[in-house]
Amino acid sequence: PAPHHTTFLLGPRTLLPPPPPPFPPSLSLALSLSLSLSLSLSLSLSLSLSLSLSLSLSPLAEITHKVYFDIEIDGKHAGRVVMGLFGKTVPKTVENFRALCTEKKGSKFHRIILSFMFQGGNFNLGDGRGEESIYSEKFVDENDKIKHTDPGVLSMANAGSNTNGSEFLITIVKTSWLDGKHGVFRKVFSGMDVVYKVEAEGIQSGSPKWKVIIADSGELAM
């Protein structure tokens, strides 16, 4: 005999067909996982796009120049660090650093402190004394709106307000206590693995275990 299908009576003239059979458990699980994965991927792409747009549209962090350091540790090549410079926000600071990168070679990082930062850019004595700028004198702070929010931020090392020369520091961690005191002008674009290699040569007193130098430096095409 033909199978009997039950209909559900909701009112005098309203009839509904029987509900469809449920999906097998394995198929239901597969569909659920697929939907979850799709939602997760969509959310990830959305967040990634939002972050990219946020960074690219920020006028303060717009990169106008790229420069590089080739680092040597104890006479051995350690790798290259590429940095993006914020020329529209701090033009005088960026031009000073860009020019020194293309003209000066062989300076050392004379101060390296674990879990904090390392400092270099002294082309005369190499120990934090006698630094210079391309302007033949100390120059003023330009902007304090860019913060030390991440590892790999580069800012000016100085002796107080408006005493910028050639020395700079590269942070290893977020260093918000430096905000407003040391002007941020660039960020590591690539080569954070090399930054951490340099950090590993430091101790809490700041004296490097081995000689760490900028063997070569220069400007890269955008």
Backbone as a chain_set.jsonl record, in Angstrom:
{"seq": "PAPHHTTFLLGPRTLLPPPPPPFPPSLSLALSLSLSLSLSLSLSLSLSLSLSLSLSLSPLAEITHKVYFDIEIDGKHAGRVVMGLFGKTVPKTVENFRALCTEKKGSKFHRIILSFMFQGGNFNLGDGRGEESIYSEKFVDENDKIKHTDPGVLSMANAGSNTNGSEFLITIVKTSWLDGKHGVFRKVFSGMDVVYKVEAEGIQSGSPKWKVIIADSGELAM", "coords": {"N": [[0.842, -1.209, 0.0], [0.338, 2.357, -0.556], [2.478, 4.721, 1.064], [1.384, 6.363, 4.027], [0.829, 9.79, 4.539], [0.839, 12.164, 7.002], [-1.026, 15.115, 7.488], [-0.987, 18.468, 8.832], [-3.389, 20.134, 10.542], [-4.163, 23.459, 10.714], [-6.155, 25.269, 10.623], [-9.468, 25.977, 9.35], [-9.056, 25.842, 6.524], [-6.329, 25.552, 6.155], [-3.597, 23.712, 5.364], [-0.603, 21.942, 5.971], [2.317, 20.389, 4.588], [4.002, 17.38, 5.66], [6.847, 17.697, 7.897], [10.228, 17.933, 6.591], [12.551, 15.162, 6.468], [15.059, 14.917, 9.037], [18.514, 16.096, 8.672], [21.193, 13.752, 8.314], [23.238, 13.101, 11.225], [26.04, 13.449, 10.733], [26.087, 15.0, 8.407], [24.748, 17.277, 9.271], [26.563, 18.218, 11.178], [28.738, 18.765, 9.518], [27.7, 20.803, 7.904], [27.25, 22.725, 9.854], [29.866, 23.228, 10.783], [30.984, 24.186, 8.426], [29.5, 26.533, 8.048], [30.243, 27.945, 10.354], [32.983, 28.237, 9.866], [32.913, 29.788, 7.558], [31.726, 32.141, 8.537], [33.666, 32.851, 10.423], [35.884, 33.269, 8.754], [34.929, 35.37, 7.199], [34.652, 37.343, 9.164], [37.322, 37.573, 9.949], [38.513, 38.51, 7.563], [37.162, 40.905, 7.346], [38.018, 42.28, 9.65], [40.749, 42.401, 9.082], [40.734, 43.947, 6.741], [39.644, 46.306, 7.747], [41.655, 47.054, 9.553], [43.813, 47.416, 7.785], [42.84, 49.522, 6.216], [42.599, 51.444, 8.197], [45.278, 51.843, 8.951], [46.404, 52.655, 6.514], [45.039, 54.963, 5.951], [45.713, 56.699, 7.941], [46.959, 59.827, 8.549], [49.126, 60.536, 10.127], [50.827, 58.33, 10.345], [51.72, 57.885, 7.789], [53.855, 56.511, 5.447], [56.634, 57.858, 3.912], [59.243, 57.537, 3.089], [61.647, 54.871, 2.754], [64.176, 53.238, 4.531], [67.212, 51.371, 5.236], [69.025, 49.213, 7.512], [71.927, 47.279, 7.567], [72.92, 44.893, 9.71], [75.628, 44.001, 11.839], [76.829, 41.632, 14.155], [79.266, 41.101, 16.424], [81.083, 40.99, 14.304], [79.792, 39.398, 12.456], [77.34, 38.948, 9.916], [74.051, 39.829, 10.677], [71.592, 40.396, 9.622], [69.006, 42.289, 7.895], [67.33, 45.338, 8.617], [64.462, 47.031, 7.764], [63.017, 50.226, 7.561], [60.193, 52.379, 7.833], [59.609, 55.785, 7.174], [58.055, 58.678, 8.564], [57.47, 61.111, 6.844], [55.687, 63.234, 6.279], [54.629, 63.992, 8.674], [56.759, 64.516, 10.448], [58.876, 66.159, 9.045], [61.444, 67.433, 9.196], [62.882, 65.918, 11.055], [62.838, 63.421, 9.788], [64.24, 63.962, 7.383], [66.756, 64.526, 8.397], [67.479, 62.02, 9.495], [67.272, 60.35, 7.218], [69.236, 61.448, 5.522], [71.56, 61.008, 7.052], [71.56, 58.235, 7.07], [72.236, 57.65, 4.451], [74.763, 58.656, 4.217], [76.474, 58.051, 6.363], [78.306, 55.349, 7.709], [78.915, 52.35, 9.585], [78.516, 52.982, 12.305], [77.868, 52.267, 15.794], [75.64, 50.416, 17.974], [75.47, 51.628, 21.019], [74.196, 51.292, 23.394], [72.224, 48.901, 24.807], [69.383, 47.587, 26.093], [67.771, 44.997, 27.682], [64.441, 43.956, 26.981], [63.51, 46.537, 26.589], [64.86, 48.782, 24.908], [67.173, 49.682, 22.216], [69.989, 51.784, 21.482], [71.453, 54.069, 19.169], [73.346, 55.765, 16.571], [75.291, 57.644, 17.079], [77.767, 59.18, 15.544], [80.263, 60.186, 15.938], [81.878, 59.901, 18.544], [80.739, 57.56, 19.366], [79.679, 56.738, 21.778], [77.522, 57.959, 22.91], [78.141, 60.576, 23.278], [78.838, 63.78, 21.824], [77.168, 63.897, 19.544], [75.651, 64.725, 16.329], [73.769, 66.698, 13.929], [72.339, 67.059, 10.617], [71.853, 69.668, 10.442], [73.756, 71.078, 11.715], [73.422, 71.724, 14.337], [71.518, 71.215, 17.367], [68.094, 70.263, 16.928], [64.576, 71.201, 16.959], [61.772, 69.579, 18.631], [59.234, 68.028, 16.71], [56.685, 66.742, 16.599], [54.352, 65.223, 18.771], [52.326, 63.433, 18.609], [52.305, 60.873, 17.547], [52.569, 57.747, 19.007], [54.446, 55.573, 21.265], [53.525, 52.78, 20.698], [53.985, 50.115, 20.068], [56.308, 47.31, 19.714], [59.358, 47.944, 17.901], [59.147, 50.611, 17.242], [60.632, 53.689, 16.316], [62.37, 56.388, 17.693], [63.563, 59.698, 18.598], [66.551, 59.959, 20.449], [67.364, 61.974, 23.157], [68.384, 64.847, 25.183], [66.405, 66.107, 26.498], [63.707, 68.474, 25.945], [63.639, 69.669, 22.603], [66.291, 69.027, 21.857], [67.363, 67.458, 19.803], [69.527, 65.401, 17.874], [71.525, 63.284, 16.264], [71.165, 60.817, 17.348], [69.181, 57.911, 18.013], [66.548, 55.687, 19.057], [65.37, 52.296, 19.198], [62.493, 50.596, 19.956], [61.73, 47.723, 22.001], [59.516, 46.799, 23.247], [56.145, 47.924, 24.019], [56.313, 51.272, 24.931], [55.074, 53.424, 26.551], [55.724, 55.397, 28.397], [57.611, 56.959, 27.223], [56.315, 58.644, 25.548], [55.718, 61.897, 24.263], [58.179, 62.768, 25.08], [60.22, 61.735, 23.551], [60.45, 62.06, 20.217], [58.569, 60.269, 17.907], [59.373, 58.973, 14.745], [59.449, 57.002, 12.843], [58.972, 53.525, 11.889], [59.707, 50.045, 12.275], [59.66, 48.287, 9.323], [60.209, 45.839, 8.179], [62.052, 42.983, 9.376], [62.027, 42.503, 12.142], [62.933, 40.257, 13.427], [65.669, 40.569, 13.353], [65.929, 42.816, 14.933], [65.316, 41.693, 17.429], [67.478, 39.997, 17.674], [69.522, 41.842, 18.058], [68.669, 42.933, 20.494], [69.12, 40.738, 22.162], [71.793, 40.9, 22.676], [72.121, 42.622, 24.73], [72.235, 43.866, 28.168], [70.887, 44.607, 31.453], [72.219, 46.863, 32.372], [72.868, 48.152, 30.083], [75.183, 47.911, 28.582], [76.528, 46.481, 25.691], [76.969, 42.964, 24.99], [78.498, 42.049, 22.872], [80.124, 43.66, 20.081], [77.948, 45.594, 18.242], [77.095, 46.713, 15.155], [76.089, 49.095, 12.595], [76.605, 48.03, 9.664], [76.109, 48.722, 7.043], [74.008, 51.066, 5.354], [71.16, 52.792, 3.956], [68.928, 54.276, 1.482], [65.814, 53.038, 0.254], [63.833, 52.297, -2.655], [60.457, 53.389, -2.875]], "CA": [[0.0, 0.0, 0.0], [1.088, 3.619, -0.598], [2.732, 5.233, 2.422], [0.416, 7.351, 4.502], [1.431, 11.032, 5.011], [-0.043, 12.927, 7.882], [-1.02, 16.562, 7.337], [-1.246, 19.16, 10.084], [-4.507, 21.045, 10.38], [-4.013, 24.666, 11.508], [-7.402, 26.028, 10.571], [-10.463, 25.344, 8.488], [-8.604, 25.613, 5.146], [-4.867, 25.641, 6.115], [-2.934, 22.421, 5.496], [0.847, 21.953, 5.742], [2.88, 19.053, 4.364], [4.814, 16.923, 6.794], [8.205, 18.269, 7.924], [11.224, 17.095, 5.899], [13.353, 14.348, 7.394], [16.266, 15.636, 9.496], [19.791, 15.705, 8.074], [21.992, 12.824, 9.121], [24.105, 13.838, 12.167], [27.34, 13.816, 10.15], [25.868, 16.093, 7.465], [24.421, 18.461, 10.075], [27.809, 18.713, 11.761], [29.555, 19.332, 8.436], [27.113, 22.088, 7.524], [27.48, 23.662, 10.961], [31.275, 23.611, 10.763], [31.198, 24.997, 7.226], [28.927, 27.852, 8.303], [31.092, 28.608, 11.347], [34.236, 28.6, 9.21], [32.629, 30.906, 6.652], [31.53, 33.336, 9.362], [34.959, 33.203, 11.009], [36.722, 33.807, 7.686], [34.384, 36.683, 6.84], [34.997, 38.271, 10.24], [38.763, 37.804, 9.881], [38.786, 39.376, 6.419], [36.613, 42.227, 7.652], [38.919, 42.93, 10.599], [42.0, 42.675, 8.38], [40.501, 45.069, 5.843], [39.465, 47.505, 8.571], [42.958, 47.438, 10.069], [44.607, 47.928, 6.673], [42.324, 50.84, 5.869], [42.918, 52.362, 9.29], [46.691, 52.191, 8.891], [46.734, 53.352, 5.279], [44.395, 56.262, 5.914], [46.2, 57.547, 9.022], [47.912, 60.802, 8.017], [50.308, 60.619, 10.977], [51.715, 57.192, 10.122], [51.945, 57.678, 6.356], [55.269, 56.293, 5.149], [57.075, 58.609, 2.734], [60.571, 57.048, 2.707], [62.088, 53.623, 3.371], [65.627, 53.114, 4.666], [67.589, 50.065, 5.779], [70.275, 48.96, 8.224], [72.497, 45.939, 7.57], [73.48, 44.798, 11.058], [76.642, 43.001, 12.168], [77.027, 41.351, 15.575], [80.568, 40.451, 16.612], [81.703, 40.791, 13.005], [79.012, 38.491, 11.607], [76.105, 39.537, 9.397], [72.876, 39.386, 11.438], [70.376, 40.589, 8.845], [68.626, 43.647, 7.482], [66.134, 45.97, 9.173], [63.91, 48.07, 6.887], [62.181, 51.132, 8.348], [59.376, 53.363, 7.136], [59.725, 57.109, 7.79], [56.825, 59.467, 8.505], [57.976, 62.402, 6.385], [54.697, 64.311, 6.276], [54.362, 64.397, 10.054], [57.99, 65.058, 11.052], [59.764, 66.272, 7.878], [62.825, 67.807, 9.537], [63.473, 64.745, 11.704], [63.002, 62.383, 8.769], [65.307, 64.339, 6.46], [68.001, 64.356, 9.141], [67.787, 60.598, 9.583], [67.46, 59.823, 5.86], [70.536, 61.905, 5.034], [72.611, 60.314, 7.796], [71.554, 56.833, 6.621], [72.873, 57.527, 3.141], [76.118, 59.203, 4.247], [77.285, 57.527, 7.464], [78.334, 53.895, 7.835], [79.795, 51.781, 10.595], [78.278, 53.389, 13.695], [77.472, 51.128, 16.62], [74.627, 50.567, 19.012], [76.291, 51.69, 22.225], [73.365, 51.038, 24.575], [71.209, 47.882, 24.518], [68.76, 47.181, 27.353], [66.801, 43.931, 27.466], [63.009, 44.234, 27.184], [63.262, 47.979, 26.58], [65.228, 49.424, 23.645], [68.611, 49.894, 21.999], [70.252, 53.169, 21.073], [72.601, 54.264, 18.294], [73.314, 57.006, 15.809], [76.371, 58.558, 17.415], [78.752, 58.937, 14.49], [81.556, 60.762, 16.3], [82.571, 59.14, 19.575], [80.134, 56.237, 19.453], [79.34, 56.364, 23.154], [76.467, 58.822, 23.424], [78.623, 61.96, 23.378], [79.3, 64.42, 20.601], [76.336, 63.63, 18.369], [75.461, 65.856, 15.434], [72.666, 66.586, 12.974], [72.699, 67.675, 9.339], [71.593, 71.103, 10.569], [74.92, 71.616, 12.437], [73.039, 72.061, 15.705], [70.338, 70.483, 17.823], [66.87, 70.806, 16.34], [63.421, 71.166, 17.859], [60.778, 68.519, 18.508], [58.241, 68.384, 15.691], [55.348, 66.194, 16.78], [54.264, 64.238, 19.848], [51.041, 62.742, 18.474], [52.539, 59.452, 17.288], [52.932, 57.176, 20.297], [55.261, 54.359, 21.331], [52.463, 51.81, 20.964], [54.346, 48.75, 19.68], [57.731, 47.061, 19.47], [59.813, 48.371, 16.582], [58.981, 52.052, 17.035], [61.886, 54.428, 16.382], [62.2, 57.781, 18.097], [64.814, 60.414, 18.829], [67.166, 60.0, 21.777], [67.735, 63.368, 23.396], [68.675, 65.234, 26.565], [65.309, 66.965, 26.914], [62.961, 69.106, 24.858], [64.321, 70.424, 21.544], [67.737, 68.739, 21.839], [67.547, 66.33, 18.891], [70.737, 65.43, 17.058], [71.557, 62.141, 15.347], [70.911, 59.566, 18.06], [67.824, 57.385, 17.96], [66.345, 54.429, 19.77], [64.392, 51.357, 18.651], [61.866, 49.954, 21.107], [61.522, 46.277, 21.991], [58.163, 46.61, 23.771], [55.39, 49.165, 24.125], [57.007, 52.135, 25.899], [54.231, 54.622, 26.596], [56.33, 56.43, 29.238], [58.453, 57.816, 26.382], [55.458, 59.54, 24.763], [55.85, 63.307, 24.588], [59.57, 63.084, 25.434], [61.072, 61.306, 22.438], [59.589, 62.143, 19.042], [58.513, 59.11, 17.007], [59.443, 59.388, 13.341], [59.502, 55.868, 11.919], [58.661, 52.215, 12.457], [60.305, 48.926, 11.552], [58.796, 47.787, 8.249], [60.524, 44.406, 8.158], [63.302, 42.675, 10.06], [61.931, 42.486, 13.601], [63.768, 39.164, 13.927], [67.007, 41.133, 13.547], [65.799, 43.683, 16.112], [65.397, 40.852, 18.629], [68.869, 39.523, 17.767], [70.284, 42.932, 18.678], [68.266, 43.001, 21.905], [69.726, 39.621, 22.887], [73.18, 41.248, 23.017], [72.118, 43.627, 25.79], [72.003, 43.539, 29.571], [70.117, 45.672, 32.084], [73.034, 48.076, 32.516], [72.929, 48.792, 28.774], [76.438, 47.63, 27.866], [76.377, 45.307, 24.817], [77.877, 41.835, 25.206], [79.382, 42.061, 21.724], [80.014, 44.867, 19.275], [76.838, 45.563, 17.286], [77.269, 47.898, 14.314], [75.351, 49.26, 11.341], [77.667, 47.852, 8.674], [75.718, 49.456, 5.842], [72.676, 51.67, 5.456], [70.826, 53.584, 2.782], [67.517, 54.486, 1.188], [65.215, 52.107, -0.698], [62.726, 52.84, -3.443], [59.129, 53.167, -2.305]], "C": [[0.864, 1.241, 0.0], [1.287, 4.135, 0.813], [1.748, 6.324, 2.763], [1.153, 8.575, 5.032], [0.411, 11.784, 5.838], [0.073, 14.397, 7.561], [-1.436, 17.189, 8.644], [-2.296, 20.221, 9.839], [-4.336, 22.234, 11.301], [-5.29, 25.486, 11.547], [-8.345, 25.364, 9.606], [-9.951, 25.016, 7.104], [-7.074, 25.594, 5.032], [-4.25, 24.286, 6.381], [-1.451, 22.576, 5.194], [1.328, 20.548, 5.475], [3.69, 18.625, 5.577], [6.207, 17.541, 6.755], [9.181, 17.358, 7.203], [12.003, 16.275, 6.906], [14.6, 15.113, 7.815], [17.5, 15.175, 8.74], [20.444, 14.637, 8.935], [22.921, 13.617, 10.036], [25.417, 14.291, 11.55], [27.205, 14.989, 9.197], [25.542, 17.38, 8.207], [25.678, 19.073, 10.665], [28.674, 19.374, 10.702], [29.029, 20.695, 8.022], [27.365, 23.139, 8.588], [28.918, 24.16, 10.971], [31.574, 24.514, 9.579], [30.689, 26.414, 7.435], [29.785, 28.628, 9.29], [32.388, 29.088, 10.726], [34.036, 29.795, 8.291], [32.465, 32.201, 7.422], [32.845, 33.815, 9.946], [35.865, 33.849, 9.975], [36.252, 35.199, 7.286], [34.757, 37.722, 7.879], [36.471, 38.612, 10.2], [39.12, 38.747, 8.744], [38.305, 40.79, 6.677], [37.529, 42.988, 8.592], [40.228, 43.311, 9.931], [41.864, 43.884, 7.472], [40.363, 46.363, 6.623], [40.798, 48.002, 9.093], [43.818, 48.032, 8.972], [44.164, 49.327, 6.283], [42.69, 51.855, 6.921], [44.36, 52.819, 9.213], [47.002, 53.027, 7.659], [46.145, 54.749, 5.244], [44.885, 57.195, 7.012], [47.232, 58.533, 8.484], [49.191, 60.873, 8.838], [51.318, 59.532, 10.637], [51.947, 56.906, 8.643], [53.439, 57.596, 6.068], [55.637, 56.993, 3.845], [58.447, 58.162, 2.229], [60.8, 55.696, 3.381], [63.619, 53.593, 3.38], [65.946, 51.756, 5.292], [68.88, 50.156, 6.578], [70.678, 47.517, 7.948], [73.32, 45.81, 8.844], [74.533, 43.7, 11.137], [76.752, 42.872, 13.682], [78.31, 40.545, 15.716], [81.196, 40.082, 15.267], [80.946, 39.895, 12.05], [77.71, 39.167, 11.184], [74.902, 38.959, 10.128], [71.583, 39.549, 10.665], [70.104, 42.054, 8.566], [67.343, 44.085, 8.184], [65.708, 47.077, 8.213], [62.917, 48.897, 7.691], [61.416, 52.088, 7.456], [59.389, 54.677, 7.887], [58.46, 57.924, 7.545], [57.136, 60.909, 8.115], [56.976, 63.531, 6.383], [54.439, 64.847, 7.68], [55.572, 65.062, 10.689], [59.055, 65.231, 9.96], [61.217, 66.577, 8.223], [63.563, 66.628, 10.17], [63.773, 63.657, 10.682], [64.139, 62.724, 7.814], [66.672, 64.196, 7.124], [68.412, 62.884, 9.155], [68.07, 60.003, 8.208], [68.84, 60.191, 5.322], [71.679, 61.183, 5.739], [72.694, 58.845, 7.385], [72.303, 56.652, 5.309], [74.333, 57.966, 3.154], [77.034, 58.521, 5.26], [77.176, 56.011, 7.535], [79.185, 53.525, 9.053], [79.571, 52.224, 12.022], [77.739, 52.2, 14.491], [76.285, 51.469, 17.518], [75.353, 50.484, 20.352], [75.516, 51.385, 23.498], [72.244, 50.076, 24.189], [70.667, 47.366, 25.844], [67.668, 46.158, 27.054], [65.385, 44.391, 27.791], [62.704, 45.722, 27.259], [63.565, 48.557, 25.2], [66.726, 49.312, 23.428], [68.81, 51.207, 21.267], [71.508, 53.243, 20.217], [72.517, 55.61, 17.614], [74.362, 58.023, 16.186], [77.537, 58.275, 16.475], [80.141, 59.473, 14.824], [82.307, 59.878, 17.287], [81.989, 57.748, 19.765], [79.74, 55.805, 20.841], [78.245, 57.24, 23.755], [76.887, 60.26, 23.591], [78.964, 62.489, 21.986], [78.474, 64.138, 19.374], [76.125, 64.9, 17.553], [74.199, 65.65, 14.605], [73.115, 67.218, 11.666], [72.503, 69.184, 9.383], [72.685, 71.81, 11.378], [74.595, 72.056, 13.86], [71.865, 71.178, 16.099], [69.092, 71.091, 17.188], [65.659, 70.471, 17.207], [62.555, 69.932, 17.616], [59.698, 68.963, 17.521], [56.827, 67.917, 16.008], [55.364, 65.171, 17.904], [52.968, 63.425, 19.772], [51.189, 61.261, 18.146], [53.135, 58.847, 18.551], [53.811, 55.929, 20.149], [54.341, 53.176, 21.659], [52.872, 50.359, 20.756], [55.859, 48.557, 19.746], [58.104, 47.563, 18.079], [59.563, 49.821, 16.256], [60.343, 52.723, 17.179], [61.608, 55.874, 16.737], [63.558, 58.392, 18.41], [65.275, 60.256, 20.274], [67.654, 61.427, 21.999], [68.024, 63.611, 24.868], [67.581, 66.13, 27.126], [64.64, 67.584, 25.703], [63.884, 69.846, 23.898], [65.835, 70.243, 21.541], [68.033, 67.539, 20.932], [68.807, 66.504, 18.049], [70.711, 64.312, 16.036], [71.175, 60.835, 16.033], [69.435, 59.202, 18.063], [67.749, 56.119, 18.801], [65.272, 53.611, 19.059], [63.809, 50.578, 19.819], [61.697, 48.45, 20.889], [60.102, 45.933, 22.432], [57.408, 47.929, 23.659], [56.008, 50.009, 25.234], [56.275, 53.469, 26.017], [54.821, 55.731, 27.458], [57.288, 57.34, 28.462], [57.642, 58.822, 25.569], [55.601, 60.984, 25.234], [57.259, 63.733, 24.952], [60.533, 62.766, 24.291], [60.198, 61.189, 21.195], [59.691, 60.935, 18.134], [58.541, 59.59, 15.561], [59.478, 58.226, 12.359], [59.137, 54.59, 12.652], [59.313, 51.13, 11.611], [59.277, 48.348, 10.584], [58.977, 46.282, 8.085], [61.858, 44.2, 8.867], [63.222, 42.715, 11.572], [62.725, 41.33, 14.198], [65.189, 39.645, 14.185], [67.015, 42.074, 14.754], [65.948, 42.858, 17.385], [66.785, 40.222, 18.783], [69.743, 40.581, 18.433], [69.949, 43.017, 20.159], [68.963, 41.93, 22.736], [71.169, 39.889, 23.28], [73.255, 42.262, 24.154], [71.984, 43.036, 27.175], [71.326, 44.746, 30.21], [70.914, 46.959, 32.267], [73.151, 48.831, 31.199], [74.181, 48.508, 27.973], [76.28, 46.382, 26.995], [77.388, 44.212, 25.152], [78.937, 41.785, 24.104], [79.18, 43.354, 20.951], [78.921, 44.687, 18.226], [76.905, 46.842, 16.462], [76.299, 47.895, 13.13], [76.399, 49.217, 10.233], [77.383, 48.623, 7.394], [74.313, 49.996, 6.055], [72.419, 52.486, 4.203], [69.328, 53.695, 2.608], [67.058, 53.496, 0.126], [64.102, 52.796, -1.475], [61.405, 52.496, -2.774], [58.326, 52.229, -3.214]], "O": [[1.993, 1.212, 0.49], [0.402, 4.016, 1.66], [1.332, 7.106, 1.908], [2.021, 8.433, 5.893], [-0.726, 12.004, 5.419], [1.186, 14.89, 7.375], [-2.126, 16.578, 9.461], [-2.103, 21.111, 9.012], [-4.355, 22.08, 12.522], [-5.465, 26.318, 12.438], [-8.047, 24.286, 9.091], [-10.36, 24.004, 6.536], [-6.557, 25.618, 3.916], [-4.358, 23.758, 7.488], [-1.084, 23.275, 4.25], [0.813, 19.598, 6.065], [4.02, 19.451, 6.428], [6.697, 17.875, 5.677], [8.996, 16.141, 7.194], [12.105, 16.655, 8.072], [15.144, 15.883, 7.023], [17.562, 14.054, 8.236], [20.264, 14.622, 10.153], [23.355, 14.707, 9.663], [25.866, 15.406, 11.813], [28.066, 15.867, 9.156], [26.004, 18.455, 7.822], [25.848, 20.292, 10.658], [29.275, 20.42, 10.949], [29.8, 21.631, 7.814], [27.657, 24.294, 8.279], [29.171, 25.353, 11.143], [32.32, 25.485, 9.7], [31.348, 27.382, 7.056], [30.034, 29.819, 9.103], [32.85, 30.194, 11.006], [34.868, 30.701, 8.242], [32.992, 33.239, 7.023], [33.126, 35.014, 9.974], [36.534, 34.843, 10.257], [37.063, 36.097, 7.061], [35.132, 38.844, 7.539], [36.856, 39.767, 10.385], [39.92, 39.667, 8.917], [38.954, 41.758, 6.281], [37.799, 44.172, 8.39], [40.764, 44.393, 10.167], [42.746, 44.741, 7.425], [40.895, 47.398, 6.22], [41.066, 49.203, 9.089], [44.485, 49.043, 9.189], [44.988, 50.21, 6.048], [43.048, 52.989, 6.604], [44.66, 54.001, 9.381], [47.765, 53.99, 7.733], [46.687, 55.632, 4.579], [44.516, 58.369, 7.024], [48.284, 58.11, 8.005], [50.241, 61.234, 8.306], [52.524, 59.778, 10.639], [52.332, 55.794, 8.284], [54.195, 58.506, 6.408], [55.026, 56.749, 2.805], [58.777, 58.386, 1.065], [60.231, 55.408, 4.434], [64.267, 53.882, 2.374], [65.059, 51.079, 5.812], [69.709, 51.039, 6.362], [69.851, 46.616, 8.082], [74.3, 46.531, 9.035], [74.362, 42.614, 10.583], [76.766, 43.871, 14.402], [78.421, 39.438, 15.187], [81.766, 39.002, 15.111], [81.412, 39.652, 10.936], [77.065, 39.86, 11.971], [74.743, 37.74, 10.197], [70.579, 38.92, 11.0], [70.872, 42.935, 8.952], [66.398, 43.308, 8.326], [66.502, 47.96, 7.887], [62.08, 48.353, 8.411], [61.934, 52.552, 6.44], [59.201, 54.697, 9.104], [57.87, 57.872, 6.466], [57.073, 61.815, 8.946], [57.372, 64.693, 6.476], [54.075, 66.01, 7.854], [55.432, 66.062, 11.391], [60.047, 64.503, 9.962], [62.127, 66.029, 7.601], [64.727, 66.374, 9.857], [64.84, 63.045, 10.712], [64.93, 61.845, 7.47], [67.637, 63.788, 6.478], [69.559, 62.55, 8.86], [69.015, 59.229, 8.054], [69.531, 59.354, 4.741], [72.655, 60.791, 5.101], [73.783, 58.272, 7.356], [72.931, 55.618, 5.084], [75.069, 57.685, 2.209], [78.241, 58.426, 5.036], [76.082, 55.455, 7.434], [80.051, 54.287, 9.485], [80.369, 51.875, 12.892], [77.218, 51.244, 13.917], [75.979, 52.633, 17.777], [75.795, 49.413, 20.767], [76.11, 51.234, 24.566], [71.41, 50.398, 23.343], [71.406, 46.776, 26.632], [66.756, 46.42, 26.271], [65.163, 45.124, 28.755], [61.748, 46.128, 27.919], [62.652, 48.797, 24.41], [67.466, 48.904, 24.324], [67.937, 51.68, 20.539], [72.502, 52.572, 20.494], [71.741, 56.481, 18.007], [74.346, 59.146, 15.683], [78.21, 57.252, 16.599], [81.092, 59.242, 14.077], [83.258, 59.19, 16.915], [82.668, 56.854, 20.27], [79.487, 54.622, 21.069], [78.062, 57.259, 24.972], [76.08, 61.093, 24.003], [79.331, 61.728, 21.091], [79.006, 64.133, 18.264], [76.386, 66.007, 18.025], [73.631, 64.558, 14.583], [74.169, 67.85, 11.617], [72.933, 69.898, 8.477], [72.563, 72.995, 11.69], [75.419, 72.697, 14.513], [71.29, 70.48, 15.263], [69.041, 72.296, 16.94], [65.707, 69.588, 18.064], [62.598, 69.323, 16.547], [59.301, 70.128, 17.502], [55.865, 68.627, 15.714], [56.275, 64.348, 17.988], [52.562, 62.804, 20.754], [50.29, 60.473, 18.438], [54.099, 59.378, 19.102], [53.906, 55.325, 19.08], [54.379, 52.641, 22.767], [52.178, 49.456, 21.22], [56.607, 49.531, 19.827], [57.261, 47.602, 17.183], [59.744, 50.234, 15.111], [61.12, 52.366, 18.065], [60.725, 56.51, 16.161], [64.57, 57.693, 18.478], [64.484, 60.401, 21.206], [68.286, 62.015, 21.121], [67.923, 62.704, 25.694], [67.795, 66.833, 28.114], [64.973, 67.254, 24.564], [64.795, 70.558, 24.32], [66.578, 71.183, 21.259], [68.868, 66.699, 21.268], [69.113, 67.599, 17.577], [69.968, 64.375, 15.057], [70.89, 59.845, 15.358], [68.561, 60.068, 18.109], [68.77, 55.559, 19.2], [64.384, 54.158, 18.405], [64.549, 49.965, 20.59], [61.544, 47.975, 19.764], [59.554, 44.903, 22.039], [57.979, 48.939, 23.247], [56.206, 49.525, 26.348], [56.799, 54.512, 25.628], [54.464, 56.896, 27.28], [57.726, 58.369, 28.977], [58.203, 59.742, 24.972], [55.606, 61.265, 26.433], [57.521, 64.924, 25.119], [61.536, 63.453, 24.099], [59.317, 60.332, 21.122], [60.773, 60.609, 17.644], [57.811, 60.512, 15.197], [59.533, 58.451, 11.15], [59.008, 54.573, 13.876], [59.455, 51.27, 10.396], [58.173, 47.972, 10.977], [58.011, 45.547, 7.879], [62.682, 45.111, 8.95], [64.236, 42.938, 12.234], [63.148, 41.405, 15.352], [65.843, 39.188, 15.123], [67.99, 42.123, 15.504], [66.631, 43.278, 18.319], [67.218, 39.945, 19.901], [70.594, 40.265, 19.264], [70.845, 43.159, 20.991], [69.35, 42.178, 23.878], [71.719, 39.184, 24.126], [74.345, 42.713, 24.504], [71.661, 41.86, 27.338], [71.203, 45.794, 29.577], [70.329, 48.041, 32.313], [73.493, 50.014, 31.19], [74.235, 48.836, 26.788], [75.931, 45.322, 27.513], [78.519, 44.496, 25.547], [80.11, 41.517, 24.363], [78.188, 44.056, 21.143], [78.96, 43.752, 17.426], [76.785, 47.938, 17.009], [75.77, 46.859, 12.726], [77.007, 50.235, 9.902], [78.301, 49.117, 6.74], [73.532, 49.45, 6.835], [73.35, 52.83, 3.474], [68.553, 53.268, 3.464], [67.811, 53.155, -0.787], [63.506, 53.763, -1.001], [61.261, 51.429, -2.177], [57.175, 51.913, -2.912]]}, "num_chains": 1, "name": "protein.A"}
